[in-house]
Amino acid sequence: MEAIGQFIPLILIFAIMYFLLIRPQQKKLQQHQAMVAALRRGDQVVTQGGLIGKVNKVVDDGEVIVELGEGMKVRVVRSTIAQVLNKTEPADG
């Protein structure tokens, strides 16, 4: 019975770590993956490097082409998109 009593604090510490650290990180990761999956042409985005541009073309699941300035287009890995500033409205019709 004493052996189980010694493991209770360890179990409590793990439970606290799970609810305070692991679970919020998993939620944040899922939100980021959903944001990246919903990227579409015309969205204004910020990369992790701090570059602000507009999505010009969604190439495939792994990358997009972002226009940083007039005539300046770069290929960006989707997972490096940090934030979407302005979402475009879906086209009707």
mmCIF file of C-alpha atoms in Angstrom:
data_model
loop_
_atom_site.group_PDB
_atom_site.id
_atom_site.type_symbol
_atom_site.label_atom_id
_atom_site.label_comp_id
_atom_site.label_asym_id
_atom_site.label_seq_id
_atom_site.Cartn_x
_atom_site.Cartn_y
_atom_site.Cartn_z
ATOM 1 C CA MET A 1 0.000 0.000 0.000
ATOM 2 C CA GLU A 2 2.902 2.348 0.740
ATOM 3 C CA ALA A 3 4.363 1.739 -2.712
ATOM 4 C CA ILE A 4 1.183 3.051 -4.354
ATOM 5 C CA GLY A 5 1.264 6.071 -2.046
ATOM 6 C CA GLN A 6 4.741 6.941 -3.303
ATOM 7 C CA PHE A 7 3.553 6.999 -6.924
ATOM 8 C CA ILE A 8 0.595 9.325 -6.303
ATOM 9 C CA PRO A 9 2.695 12.542 -6.346
ATOM 10 C CA LEU A 10 4.391 11.388 -9.558
ATOM 11 C CA ILE A 11 1.029 10.711 -11.178
ATOM 12 C CA LEU A 12 -0.271 14.113 -10.053
ATOM 13 C CA ILE A 13 2.788 15.874 -11.484
ATOM 14 C CA PHE A 14 2.307 14.111 -14.822
ATOM 15 C CA ALA A 15 -1.398 15.056 -14.878
ATOM 16 C CA ILE A 16 -0.581 18.713 -14.164
ATOM 17 C CA MET A 17 2.108 18.730 -16.875
ATOM 18 C CA TYR A 18 -0.351 17.223 -19.349
ATOM 19 C CA PHE A 19 -3.074 19.812 -18.730
ATOM 20 C CA LEU A 20 -0.762 22.823 -18.488
ATOM 21 C CA LEU A 21 1.815 22.059 -21.200
ATOM 22 C CA ILE A 22 1.092 19.166 -23.526
ATOM 23 C CA ARG A 23 -2.613 19.695 -24.218
ATOM 24 C CA PRO A 24 -2.364 23.433 -25.075
ATOM 25 C CA GLN A 25 0.550 22.722 -27.433
ATOM 26 C CA GLN A 26 -1.478 20.057 -29.223
ATOM 27 C CA LYS A 27 -4.422 22.459 -29.616
ATOM 28 C CA LYS A 28 -2.150 25.186 -30.978
ATOM 29 C CA LEU A 29 -0.603 22.754 -33.456
ATOM 30 C CA GLN A 30 -4.040 21.625 -34.670
ATOM 31 C CA GLN A 31 -5.158 25.250 -35.123
ATOM 32 C CA HIS A 32 -2.001 26.042 -37.122
ATOM 33 C CA GLN A 33 -2.491 22.976 -39.334
ATOM 34 C CA ALA A 34 -6.114 23.982 -39.989
ATOM 35 C CA MET A 35 -5.048 27.547 -40.835
ATOM 36 C CA VAL A 36 -2.370 26.324 -43.247
ATOM 37 C CA ALA A 37 -4.742 23.829 -44.860
ATOM 38 C CA ALA A 38 -7.281 26.614 -45.489
ATOM 39 C CA LEU A 39 -4.838 28.868 -47.365
ATOM 40 C CA ARG A 40 -6.193 30.124 -50.662
ATOM 41 C CA ARG A 41 -5.229 32.530 -53.384
ATOM 42 C CA GLY A 42 -5.414 36.165 -52.301
ATOM 43 C CA ASP A 43 -4.829 35.594 -48.567
ATOM 44 C CA GLN A 44 -2.359 38.015 -47.018
ATOM 45 C CA VAL A 45 0.106 36.057 -44.881
ATOM 46 C CA VAL A 46 3.128 36.523 -42.623
ATOM 47 C CA THR A 47 5.925 33.959 -42.794
ATOM 48 C CA GLN A 48 7.981 32.875 -39.804
ATOM 49 C CA GLY A 49 10.811 34.955 -41.245
ATOM 50 C CA GLY A 50 8.649 38.076 -40.938
ATOM 51 C CA LEU A 51 7.899 38.544 -44.644
ATOM 52 C CA ILE A 52 4.420 39.801 -45.490
ATOM 53 C CA GLY A 53 2.924 38.859 -48.824
ATOM 54 C CA LYS A 54 -0.126 37.692 -50.699
ATOM 55 C CA VAL A 55 -0.705 34.086 -51.699
ATOM 56 C CA ASN A 56 -0.496 34.035 -55.478
ATOM 57 C CA LYS A 57 -0.885 30.318 -56.096
ATOM 58 C CA VAL A 58 -1.344 27.168 -54.029
ATOM 59 C CA VAL A 59 1.103 24.757 -55.683
ATOM 60 C CA ASP A 60 0.375 21.576 -53.739
ATOM 61 C CA ASP A 61 -0.022 20.323 -50.186
ATOM 62 C CA GLY A 62 3.515 21.337 -49.273
ATOM 63 C CA GLU A 63 4.060 24.805 -50.706
ATOM 64 C CA VAL A 64 2.511 28.030 -51.945
ATOM 65 C CA ILE A 65 3.773 30.885 -54.097
ATOM 66 C CA VAL A 66 3.686 34.189 -52.216
ATOM 67 C CA GLU A 67 3.975 37.557 -53.930
ATOM 68 C CA LEU A 68 6.034 39.868 -51.730
ATOM 69 C CA GLY A 69 5.983 42.840 -54.034
ATOM 70 C CA GLU A 70 5.107 43.677 -57.607
ATOM 71 C CA GLY A 71 6.664 40.936 -59.704
ATOM 72 C CA MET A 72 8.541 39.371 -56.767
ATOM 73 C CA LYS A 73 7.237 35.871 -56.144
ATOM 74 C CA VAL A 74 8.769 33.273 -53.837
ATOM 75 C CA ARG A 75 7.970 29.642 -53.111
ATOM 76 C CA VAL A 76 7.197 29.122 -49.439
ATOM 77 C CA VAL A 77 6.708 25.899 -47.521
ATOM 78 C CA ARG A 78 3.193 25.948 -46.106
ATOM 79 C CA SER A 79 4.224 25.080 -42.575
ATOM 80 C CA THR A 80 6.363 28.249 -42.386
ATOM 81 C CA ILE A 81 3.282 30.469 -42.669
ATOM 82 C CA ALA A 82 2.949 31.980 -39.197
ATOM 83 C CA GLN A 83 -0.234 34.012 -39.555
ATOM 84 C CA VAL A 84 -2.982 34.877 -42.011
ATOM 85 C CA LEU A 85 -3.689 38.600 -41.865
ATOM 86 C CA ASN A 86 -6.563 38.939 -44.327
ATOM 87 C CA LYS A 87 -8.684 36.088 -45.625
ATOM 88 C CA THR A 88 -10.230 36.429 -49.062
ATOM 89 C CA GLU A 89 -13.918 35.824 -49.498
ATOM 90 C CA PRO A 90 -14.875 32.742 -51.511
ATOM 91 C CA ALA A 91 -15.909 33.618 -55.062
ATOM 92 C CA ASP A 92 -19.596 33.112 -55.878
ATOM 93 C CA GLY A 93 -20.602 31.077 -58.831
#
